[in-house]
Amino acid sequence: MSAGAPLLNVFDLTLTVPNRTLCAGVSFIVHRGECWVIVGPNGAGKTTLLATLAGLRKPAGGTLQFAGRRLDDWQPRVRAKHLGFLPQDTVDAFPDTALDIALAGRHPHAARWRPEAAEDVEFARAALAAVGMADHAQRNVQTLSGGERRRVAIAMLLAQDPDLMLLDEPTNHLDVAHEVRALDLVSRLARDGRHAVVMALHDLTLAARYATHAVLFGFDGVTAGTASDLLTAERLSALYGQKLVAVDSARGPVFVPA
């Protein structure tokens, strides 16, 4: 589904780190209803790309437009209502409850200097329920397992309810059942036509299962396009420098080393 105006427009993007250019001249457009995956080897620049799309770092060149306006022109609080970012790892420095963490996603929507409204609490509780953590709402988040804390972090993003969700390795620390449930959840949000999802994934089989579009981020260049065109054994083998074979399954290809 690619109806309507672009939600995110990436044009001629260049990203650099000290003594290295990660990519140059990268362009792609994300519409509501789409689920994009970013795949590529460790260190290629996937996290840097996501942080740049979230407005957390400046590109070396090119322009980023969100909902028809330059990303830099959005006031941070207003932008946070519409664009959300889940980093690869989160740190729970204080003994907050799981509900407190989920409620943090409502901060851009809440009136300043006032307690959260009942509606915000309901958003947060619904988000915890969506990731299977409703029964742990009052648990100290520091007492939860790594996988449980990851699900609470996803709940915070769901409670934020942004139009564009940027997720860096959302399945970190999750067991296989919760990997599938989390990706079912975010891909369903994309398919509702109001949201769009862009996420980095290492699991190529899950990437092919959920993606409508893909960004292949390698050391030799970056390619963006439809998932059916890019998530193939031939292209992925070249990207990783490892021969892969695609095995057909009812839910799409399963990629295994040759």
Coordinates of C-alpha atoms in Angstrom, one line a residue:
M1 CA 0.0 0.0 0.0
S2 CA 1.5 3.3 -1.1
A3 CA -1.4 5.7 -1.3
G4 CA -1.2 9.4 -0.4
A5 CA 1.7 11.8 0.1
P6 CA 5.0 10.4 1.3
L7 CA 5.4 10.2 5.1
L8 CA 9.2 10.2 4.9
N9 CA 11.3 11.4 2.0
V10 CA 15.0 10.6 2.0
F11 CA 16.8 12.4 -0.8
D12 CA 20.5 12.1 -1.7
L13 CA 21.5 11.2 1.8
T14 CA 25.2 11.0 2.8
L15 CA 26.2 9.6 6.2
T16 CA 29.8 9.7 7.5
V17 CA 31.7 8.7 10.6
P18 CA 35.3 9.7 11.4
N19 CA 37.5 8.7 8.5
R20 CA 34.7 6.9 6.6
T21 CA 31.7 7.5 4.4
L22 CA 28.9 5.0 5.3
C23 CA 26.8 5.9 2.3
A24 CA 26.3 8.6 -0.3
G25 CA 23.4 9.6 -2.6
V26 CA 20.8 7.4 -0.9
S27 CA 17.2 8.1 -1.8
F28 CA 13.9 6.4 -0.9
I29 CA 10.3 7.3 0.0
V30 CA 8.2 5.7 2.8
H31 CA 4.4 5.8 2.7
R32 CA 1.9 5.0 5.3
G33 CA 1.0 1.3 5.1
E34 CA 4.5 0.2 4.4
C35 CA 6.9 -1.9 6.5
W36 CA 10.5 -1.3 5.6
V37 CA 13.5 -3.4 6.8
I38 CA 17.1 -2.4 6.8
V39 CA 19.5 -5.4 6.5
G40 CA 23.3 -5.6 6.3
P41 CA 26.5 -6.7 8.0
N42 CA 27.6 -5.5 11.3
G43 CA 29.2 -2.1 11.2
A44 CA 27.8 -1.1 7.8
G45 CA 25.7 1.8 9.3
K46 CA 22.2 0.6 9.9
T47 CA 22.0 2.1 13.4
T48 CA 23.5 5.4 12.1
L49 CA 20.8 5.5 9.4
L50 CA 18.0 5.0 11.8
A51 CA 19.3 7.6 14.2
T52 CA 19.6 10.1 11.3
L53 CA 16.0 9.3 10.2
A54 CA 14.9 10.0 13.8
G55 CA 16.6 13.4 13.8
L56 CA 19.2 12.4 16.4
R57 CA 22.2 13.0 14.2
K58 CA 22.9 15.3 11.3
P59 CA 23.5 13.8 7.8
A60 CA 26.7 14.9 6.0
G61 CA 24.6 15.7 3.0
G62 CA 21.1 15.4 1.5
T63 CA 17.7 16.2 2.8
L64 CA 15.1 14.5 5.0
Q65 CA 11.4 15.4 4.8
F66 CA 8.8 14.2 7.3
A67 CA 5.1 14.7 6.4
G68 CA 6.0 17.3 3.8
R69 CA 8.3 19.4 6.0
R70 CA 12.1 19.3 6.5
L71 CA 12.8 17.1 9.5
D72 CA 14.8 19.9 11.1
D73 CA 11.8 22.3 10.9
W74 CA 9.7 20.3 13.3
Q75 CA 9.7 21.3 17.0
P76 CA 11.0 18.3 18.9
R77 CA 7.9 18.0 21.1
V78 CA 5.6 18.1 18.1
R79 CA 7.8 15.8 16.1
A80 CA 7.7 13.3 19.0
K81 CA 3.9 13.0 18.6
H82 CA 4.3 11.7 15.1
L83 CA 7.8 10.0 14.9
G84 CA 9.0 7.5 17.4
F85 CA 12.4 5.7 17.8
L86 CA 13.2 2.4 19.6
P87 CA 17.0 2.2 20.0
Q88 CA 18.8 -1.1 19.8
D89 CA 19.3 -1.2 23.6
T90 CA 17.6 0.7 26.4
V91 CA 18.9 1.4 29.9
D92 CA 16.5 1.5 32.9
A93 CA 18.5 3.6 35.3
F94 CA 15.7 4.0 37.9
P95 CA 13.4 1.5 39.6
D96 CA 10.3 2.6 37.7
T97 CA 7.4 0.3 37.2
A98 CA 6.7 -1.2 33.8
L99 CA 3.6 1.0 33.6
D100 CA 5.7 4.1 34.3
I101 CA 8.0 3.2 31.4
A102 CA 5.1 2.7 29.1
L103 CA 3.6 6.0 30.2
A104 CA 6.7 7.8 29.2
G105 CA 5.6 7.2 25.6
R106 CA 2.6 9.6 26.3
H107 CA 4.8 12.5 27.4
P108 CA 4.7 14.3 24.0
H109 CA 0.9 14.1 24.1
A110 CA 0.3 15.2 27.7
A111 CA -0.2 18.7 28.9
R112 CA 3.0 20.2 30.4
W113 CA 3.4 20.2 34.2
R114 CA 0.3 18.1 34.7
P115 CA -0.2 14.4 35.6
E116 CA -1.0 12.0 32.9
A117 CA -4.7 11.9 32.0
A118 CA -6.8 8.8 32.4
E119 CA -6.6 8.4 28.6
D120 CA -2.8 8.3 28.8
V121 CA -2.9 5.6 31.4
E122 CA -5.3 3.5 29.3
F123 CA -3.0 3.9 26.3
A124 CA -0.1 2.7 28.4
R125 CA -2.0 -0.3 29.8
A126 CA -3.2 -1.3 26.3
A127 CA 0.3 -1.1 25.1
L128 CA 1.6 -3.4 27.9
A129 CA -1.3 -5.8 27.1
A130 CA -0.3 -5.8 23.4
V131 CA 3.2 -7.1 24.3
G132 CA 1.9 -9.6 26.9
M133 CA 3.1 -7.5 29.9
A134 CA -0.2 -6.4 31.5
D135 CA 0.3 -8.7 34.5
H136 CA 3.7 -7.0 35.2
A137 CA 2.5 -3.4 35.1
Q138 CA 3.5 -2.7 38.7
R139 CA 6.8 -4.7 38.6
N140 CA 10.0 -2.8 39.1
V141 CA 11.4 -2.8 35.6
Q142 CA 14.9 -3.5 37.0
T143 CA 13.6 -6.9 38.2
L144 CA 12.5 -8.0 34.8
S145 CA 14.4 -10.3 32.4
G146 CA 16.1 -8.8 29.4
G147 CA 13.3 -10.0 27.1
E148 CA 10.6 -8.6 29.4
R149 CA 12.3 -5.3 29.5
R150 CA 12.5 -5.2 25.7
R151 CA 8.8 -5.8 25.5
V152 CA 8.2 -2.9 27.9
A153 CA 10.4 -0.7 25.7
I154 CA 8.2 -1.7 22.7
A155 CA 5.1 -0.9 24.8
M156 CA 6.5 2.6 25.4
L157 CA 6.7 3.1 21.6
L158 CA 3.2 1.7 21.1
A159 CA 1.9 4.1 23.7
Q160 CA 3.5 7.0 21.9
D161 CA 1.5 6.0 18.9
P162 CA 3.6 7.8 16.3
D163 CA 2.8 7.8 12.6
L164 CA 6.3 6.6 11.8
M165 CA 7.9 4.0 13.9
L166 CA 11.7 3.5 13.7
L167 CA 13.0 0.4 15.4
D168 CA 16.6 -0.7 15.7
E169 CA 16.7 -4.5 16.2
P170 CA 13.3 -4.7 18.0
T171 CA 13.7 -8.5 18.5
N172 CA 16.8 -8.1 20.7
H173 CA 16.6 -10.3 23.8
L174 CA 13.3 -11.9 22.7
D175 CA 12.7 -15.6 22.4
V176 CA 11.4 -16.9 19.1
A177 CA 7.7 -16.7 20.2
H178 CA 8.0 -13.1 21.3
E179 CA 10.0 -12.3 18.2
V180 CA 7.1 -13.3 16.0
R181 CA 4.5 -11.7 18.2
A182 CA 6.4 -8.4 18.3
L183 CA 6.8 -8.3 14.5
D184 CA 3.2 -9.4 13.9
L185 CA 2.2 -6.4 16.0
V186 CA 4.3 -3.7 14.4
S187 CA 3.6 -5.0 10.8
R188 CA -0.1 -5.0 11.6
L189 CA 0.2 -1.4 12.7
A190 CA 1.8 -0.6 9.3
R191 CA -0.9 -2.4 7.4
D192 CA -3.6 -0.3 9.1
G193 CA -2.8 2.5 6.7
R194 CA -2.1 5.1 9.3
H195 CA 1.3 4.1 10.4
A196 CA 4.6 3.2 8.7
V197 CA 7.4 1.1 10.1
V198 CA 11.2 1.2 9.3
M199 CA 13.3 -1.3 11.3
A200 CA 16.7 -2.9 11.2
L201 CA 16.7 -6.7 11.5
H202 CA 19.4 -9.4 11.5
D203 CA 17.0 -12.3 10.9
L204 CA 16.7 -12.4 7.1
T205 CA 13.8 -14.9 7.2
L206 CA 11.8 -12.6 9.4
A207 CA 12.7 -9.6 7.3
A208 CA 11.4 -11.3 4.2
R209 CA 8.2 -12.4 6.0
Y210 CA 7.2 -8.9 7.2
A211 CA 8.7 -6.4 4.9
T212 CA 7.0 -4.6 2.0
H213 CA 10.2 -2.8 1.2
A214 CA 13.9 -3.1 2.1
V215 CA 17.2 -1.2 2.3
L216 CA 20.3 -3.3 1.7
F217 CA 23.0 -1.5 3.6
G218 CA 26.4 -2.8 2.8
F219 CA 30.0 -1.6 2.8
D220 CA 29.9 -1.3 -1.0
G221 CA 26.7 0.7 -1.3
V222 CA 23.1 1.0 -0.3
T223 CA 20.1 -0.1 -2.4
A224 CA 16.4 0.6 -1.6
G225 CA 13.4 -1.0 -3.2
T226 CA 10.6 -3.6 -2.8
A227 CA 11.2 -6.5 -0.6
S228 CA 10.4 -9.0 -3.3
D229 CA 13.1 -7.5 -5.5
L230 CA 15.8 -7.2 -2.9
L231 CA 15.4 -9.9 -0.3
T232 CA 16.6 -12.7 -2.5
A233 CA 19.3 -15.3 -1.9
E234 CA 21.4 -13.9 -4.7
R235 CA 21.3 -10.3 -3.5
L236 CA 21.7 -11.2 0.2
S237 CA 24.6 -13.5 -0.5
A238 CA 26.4 -10.7 -2.2
L239 CA 25.5 -8.3 0.6
Y240 CA 27.0 -10.5 3.4
G241 CA 29.7 -12.3 1.5
Q242 CA 28.2 -15.6 2.5
K243 CA 26.4 -18.0 0.1
L244 CA 22.8 -18.3 1.1
V245 CA 20.0 -20.6 -0.1
A246 CA 16.3 -19.7 0.0
V247 CA 14.1 -22.6 1.1
D248 CA 10.4 -22.1 0.3
S249 CA 7.9 -22.2 3.1
A250 CA 4.2 -21.3 3.6
R251 CA 5.2 -17.9 5.1
G252 CA 7.9 -17.0 2.5
P253 CA 11.6 -17.9 2.0
V254 CA 13.8 -19.2 4.7
F255 CA 17.4 -18.2 4.2
V256 CA 20.1 -20.7 5.3
P257 CA 23.8 -20.8 4.7
A258 CA 24.9 -22.9 1.8

